[in-house]
């Protein structure tokens, strides 16, 4: 016998309400808001490779987090982050650095293991970013390198003159840390995080110098959050 469509829809709705009631009986959702700040250590993964070293910057932002008692939650942030790189001249008296200022939005799975006043956690998820501004500083003329007699030979220099052409960035971020729970509703966290960019900051056509120019950053963050619910 063929059941009327209205009966099937009613049965599905009843089943979903039972599942929802069961979930509410077993899980107690919590919600918090917070802020954090810290330092970044960044470079750019160039292909072909260049001689560079990490650039230190700053970051700060806001976060919202939802989690349940069964060691699982979701975390979203809105952050200002400084990235970029510093050239490595291997002892030669030259200096060059470029800072890239981003507005970033990571959305991560939050897995934690909580015991009394201490919680260990792991965060993992995608991240998108928008380049707000780019600044560079050098103690030589980057547009007249051939006119500098003692400039180090046999090194790529196009990255010194190029300007970022791709404002949007995207990649994967992952981190781990500990959280101190104070009077149930207050939490102080310390986290180390790594971001691996997938998008390029410079032009990447076949005719261009670099086939890849991807952001890469290590973040050390100290944060505070307040449990609203």
CSV table of C-alpha atoms in Angstrom, one decimal:
chain,number,residue,atom,x,y,z
A,1,UNK,CA,0.0,0.0,0.0
A,2,UNK,CA,1.3,3.4,-1.0
A,3,UNK,CA,1.4,5.9,1.9
A,4,UNK,CA,0.2,9.5,1.3
A,5,UNK,CA,3.1,12.0,1.1
A,6,UNK,CA,1.6,13.9,4.0
A,7,UNK,CA,2.0,10.8,6.2
A,8,UNK,CA,5.6,10.4,5.3
A,9,UNK,CA,6.4,14.0,6.0
A,10,UNK,CA,4.7,13.8,9.3
A,11,UNK,CA,6.6,10.7,10.3
A,12,UNK,CA,9.9,12.3,9.4
A,13,UNK,CA,9.1,15.4,11.4
A,14,UNK,CA,8.1,13.3,14.4
A,15,UNK,CA,11.4,11.3,14.1
A,16,UNK,CA,13.4,14.5,13.9
A,17,UNK,CA,11.7,15.9,17.0
A,18,UNK,CA,12.5,12.7,18.9
A,19,UNK,CA,16.2,12.9,17.8
A,20,UNK,CA,16.3,16.5,18.8
A,21,UNK,CA,14.8,15.7,22.2
A,22,UNK,CA,17.3,12.9,22.7
A,23,UNK,CA,20.2,15.2,21.8
A,24,UNK,CA,19.1,17.8,24.2
A,25,UNK,CA,18.9,15.2,26.9
A,26,UNK,CA,22.4,14.0,26.4
A,27,UNK,CA,24.3,17.2,25.4
A,28,UNK,CA,24.5,20.5,27.0
A,29,UNK,CA,25.6,23.2,24.6
A,30,UNK,CA,27.8,26.1,25.7
A,31,UNK,CA,28.7,29.4,24.1
A,32,UNK,CA,31.5,31.9,24.7
A,33,UNK,CA,32.9,35.1,23.3
A,34,UNK,CA,36.5,36.3,23.7
A,35,UNK,CA,39.5,38.2,22.5
A,36,UNK,CA,43.1,37.3,21.9
A,37,UNK,CA,46.5,38.6,20.8
A,38,UNK,CA,50.0,37.5,20.1
A,39,UNK,CA,52.9,37.4,17.7
A,40,UNK,CA,53.4,35.9,14.2
A,41,UNK,CA,56.5,34.5,12.6
A,42,UNK,CA,55.9,34.5,8.8
A,43,UNK,CA,57.6,33.8,5.5
A,44,UNK,CA,56.5,33.2,1.9
A,45,UNK,CA,56.9,29.8,0.3
A,46,UNK,CA,58.4,30.8,-3.1
A,47,UNK,CA,58.8,28.5,-6.1
A,48,UNK,CA,61.5,28.8,-7.2
A,49,UNK,CA,63.0,29.3,-3.7
A,50,UNK,CA,64.5,32.5,-2.5
A,51,UNK,CA,66.9,33.3,0.3
A,52,UNK,CA,64.7,34.5,3.2
A,53,UNK,CA,64.1,34.3,6.9
A,54,UNK,CA,61.0,34.7,9.1
A,55,UNK,CA,59.5,38.1,9.8
A,56,UNK,CA,58.0,38.8,13.2
A,57,UNK,CA,54.6,40.6,13.4
A,58,UNK,CA,51.6,41.0,15.6
A,59,UNK,CA,48.0,39.7,15.6
A,60,UNK,CA,44.8,40.3,17.6
A,61,UNK,CA,41.2,39.4,17.1
A,62,UNK,CA,37.8,38.3,18.4
A,63,UNK,CA,36.3,34.8,18.7
A,64,UNK,CA,33.1,33.0,19.2
A,65,UNK,CA,32.9,29.3,20.3
A,66,UNK,CA,30.2,26.8,20.7
A,67,UNK,CA,30.9,23.4,22.3
A,68,UNK,CA,29.2,20.4,23.9
A,69,UNK,CA,30.2,18.2,26.8
A,70,UNK,CA,31.3,15.4,24.5
A,71,UNK,CA,34.7,17.0,23.6
A,72,UNK,CA,33.6,18.7,20.4
A,73,UNK,CA,32.8,22.2,19.3
A,74,UNK,CA,33.1,24.9,16.6
A,75,UNK,CA,35.3,28.0,16.8
A,76,UNK,CA,35.2,31.1,14.5
A,77,UNK,CA,37.5,34.1,14.7
A,78,UNK,CA,38.0,37.5,13.0
A,79,UNK,CA,41.7,38.5,13.2
A,80,UNK,CA,44.1,41.2,12.1
A,81,UNK,CA,47.4,39.5,11.3
A,82,UNK,CA,50.8,40.7,10.0
A,83,UNK,CA,52.6,38.4,7.6
A,84,UNK,CA,55.3,38.7,5.0
A,85,UNK,CA,59.0,37.9,4.9
A,86,UNK,CA,62.5,39.2,5.4
A,87,UNK,CA,65.4,38.7,2.9
A,88,UNK,CA,68.4,36.7,4.1
A,89,UNK,CA,71.6,38.4,2.8
A,90,UNK,CA,73.8,35.9,4.6
A,91,UNK,CA,76.0,38.6,6.3
A,92,UNK,CA,76.0,41.2,3.6
A,93,UNK,CA,75.1,44.7,4.8
A,94,UNK,CA,71.7,44.8,3.1
A,95,UNK,CA,68.2,44.7,4.6
A,96,UNK,CA,64.8,44.1,3.1
A,97,UNK,CA,61.4,43.2,4.6
A,98,UNK,CA,57.8,43.3,3.4
A,99,UNK,CA,54.9,43.3,5.7
A,100,UNK,CA,51.5,42.1,4.6
A,101,UNK,CA,48.5,43.2,6.8
A,102,UNK,CA,45.6,40.8,6.6
A,103,UNK,CA,42.0,40.5,7.9
A,104,UNK,CA,41.5,36.8,8.4
A,105,UNK,CA,38.5,34.6,9.2
A,106,UNK,CA,39.3,31.0,10.3
A,107,UNK,CA,36.4,28.6,11.0
A,108,UNK,CA,37.7,25.5,12.9
A,109,UNK,CA,36.7,22.3,14.6
A,110,UNK,CA,37.5,22.5,18.3
A,111,UNK,CA,38.4,19.2,20.0
A,112,UNK,CA,39.1,19.3,23.7
A,113,UNK,CA,39.8,17.2,26.7
A,114,UNK,CA,38.7,18.9,29.9
A,115,UNK,CA,39.3,18.0,33.5
A,116,UNK,CA,38.3,20.3,36.3
A,117,UNK,CA,40.1,23.6,35.8
A,118,UNK,CA,42.3,22.6,32.9
A,119,UNK,CA,41.5,21.8,29.2
A,120,UNK,CA,43.8,20.7,26.4
A,121,UNK,CA,42.5,21.3,22.9
A,122,UNK,CA,43.2,21.0,19.1
A,123,UNK,CA,41.8,23.4,16.5
A,124,UNK,CA,41.7,22.6,12.8
A,125,UNK,CA,39.9,24.1,9.8
A,126,UNK,CA,39.9,26.4,6.7
A,127,UNK,CA,40.8,30.1,6.7
A,128,UNK,CA,40.2,32.9,4.3
A,129,UNK,CA,42.0,36.3,4.3
A,130,UNK,CA,41.9,39.7,2.7
A,131,UNK,CA,45.0,41.8,2.2
A,132,UNK,CA,44.4,45.3,3.7
A,133,UNK,CA,47.8,46.8,2.9
A,134,UNK,CA,51.4,46.0,2.0
A,135,UNK,CA,54.6,47.9,3.0
A,136,UNK,CA,58.2,47.3,2.3
A,137,UNK,CA,61.5,48.7,3.7
A,138,UNK,CA,65.0,48.4,2.4
A,139,UNK,CA,68.4,50.1,2.9
A,140,UNK,CA,69.1,50.1,-0.8
A,141,UNK,CA,67.3,51.0,-4.1
A,142,UNK,CA,65.4,47.9,-5.1
A,143,UNK,CA,64.8,49.4,-8.6
A,144,UNK,CA,68.5,49.8,-9.3
A,145,UNK,CA,70.1,46.6,-8.0
A,146,UNK,CA,72.4,46.4,-11.1
A,147,UNK,CA,73.9,49.7,-10.0
A,148,UNK,CA,75.0,48.4,-6.6
A,149,UNK,CA,78.5,47.0,-7.1
A,150,UNK,CA,78.7,44.9,-4.0
A,151,UNK,CA,75.2,43.5,-4.1
A,152,UNK,CA,75.3,39.6,-3.6
A,153,UNK,CA,75.3,37.8,-7.0
A,154,UNK,CA,73.3,34.8,-8.2
A,155,UNK,CA,70.1,35.4,-6.3
A,156,UNK,CA,66.5,36.0,-7.3
A,157,UNK,CA,65.5,39.7,-6.9
A,158,UNK,CA,62.1,40.0,-8.6
A,159,UNK,CA,60.3,39.6,-5.3
A,160,UNK,CA,61.9,42.8,-4.1
A,161,UNK,CA,60.2,44.8,-6.8
A,162,UNK,CA,56.9,43.0,-7.3
A,163,UNK,CA,53.7,44.2,-5.6
A,164,UNK,CA,51.1,41.7,-4.4
A,165,UNK,CA,48.4,41.2,-7.0
A,166,UNK,CA,46.1,38.8,-5.2
A,167,UNK,CA,44.3,40.4,-2.3
A,168,UNK,CA,42.3,37.3,-1.3
A,169,UNK,CA,44.1,34.4,0.4
A,170,UNK,CA,42.9,31.0,1.6
A,171,UNK,CA,44.5,28.0,3.3
A,172,UNK,CA,44.4,25.6,6.2
A,173,UNK,CA,45.1,26.4,9.9
A,174,UNK,CA,45.8,24.1,12.8
A,175,UNK,CA,46.7,24.7,16.4
A,176,UNK,CA,47.0,23.2,19.9
A,177,UNK,CA,47.0,24.6,23.3
A,178,UNK,CA,45.8,24.7,26.9
A,179,UNK,CA,43.0,26.6,28.6
A,180,UNK,CA,42.7,27.5,32.3
A,181,UNK,CA,39.1,27.5,33.6
A,182,UNK,CA,38.4,30.1,36.3
A,183,UNK,CA,35.1,30.0,38.2
A,184,UNK,CA,33.4,28.1,35.4
A,185,UNK,CA,32.7,31.0,33.1
A,186,UNK,CA,36.2,32.6,32.6
A,187,UNK,CA,38.9,31.0,30.5
A,188,UNK,CA,42.5,32.0,29.7
A,189,UNK,CA,44.1,30.2,26.8
A,190,UNK,CA,47.6,29.8,25.4
A,191,UNK,CA,47.8,28.4,21.8
A,192,UNK,CA,50.4,27.7,19.1
A,193,UNK,CA,49.0,27.7,15.6
A,194,UNK,CA,50.3,27.1,12.1
A,195,UNK,CA,48.8,28.5,8.9
A,196,UNK,CA,49.6,27.1,5.4
A,197,UNK,CA,48.4,29.3,2.5
A,198,UNK,CA,47.2,27.8,-0.7
A,199,UNK,CA,46.7,31.0,-2.7
A,200,UNK,CA,49.5,33.0,-4.2
A,201,UNK,CA,50.3,36.7,-3.4
A,202,UNK,CA,52.2,37.4,-6.7
A,203,UNK,CA,51.1,36.7,-10.4
A,204,UNK,CA,51.5,33.0,-11.2
A,205,UNK,CA,51.1,32.6,-14.9
A,206,UNK,CA,53.6,30.7,-16.9
A,207,UNK,CA,55.4,33.9,-18.0
A,208,UNK,CA,55.7,35.1,-14.4
A,209,UNK,CA,58.8,34.6,-12.2
A,210,UNK,CA,57.1,32.6,-9.4
A,211,UNK,CA,54.8,29.7,-9.9
A,212,UNK,CA,54.0,29.8,-6.1
A,213,UNK,CA,54.2,32.5,-3.5
A,214,UNK,CA,52.2,31.2,-0.6
A,215,UNK,CA,51.8,32.6,2.9
A,216,UNK,CA,53.1,30.6,5.8
A,217,UNK,CA,52.8,31.6,9.5
A,218,UNK,CA,53.4,30.4,13.0
A,219,UNK,CA,51.2,32.2,15.6
A,220,UNK,CA,51.6,32.3,19.4
A,221,UNK,CA,48.4,33.5,21.0
A,222,UNK,CA,47.2,34.4,24.5
A,223,UNK,CA,43.4,34.8,24.9
A,224,UNK,CA,40.5,35.4,27.3
A,225,UNK,CA,36.9,34.2,26.8
A,226,UNK,CA,33.7,34.5,28.8
A,227,UNK,CA,31.1,31.7,28.8
A,228,UNK,CA,27.8,33.4,28.0
A,229,UNK,CA,25.7,30.2,28.1
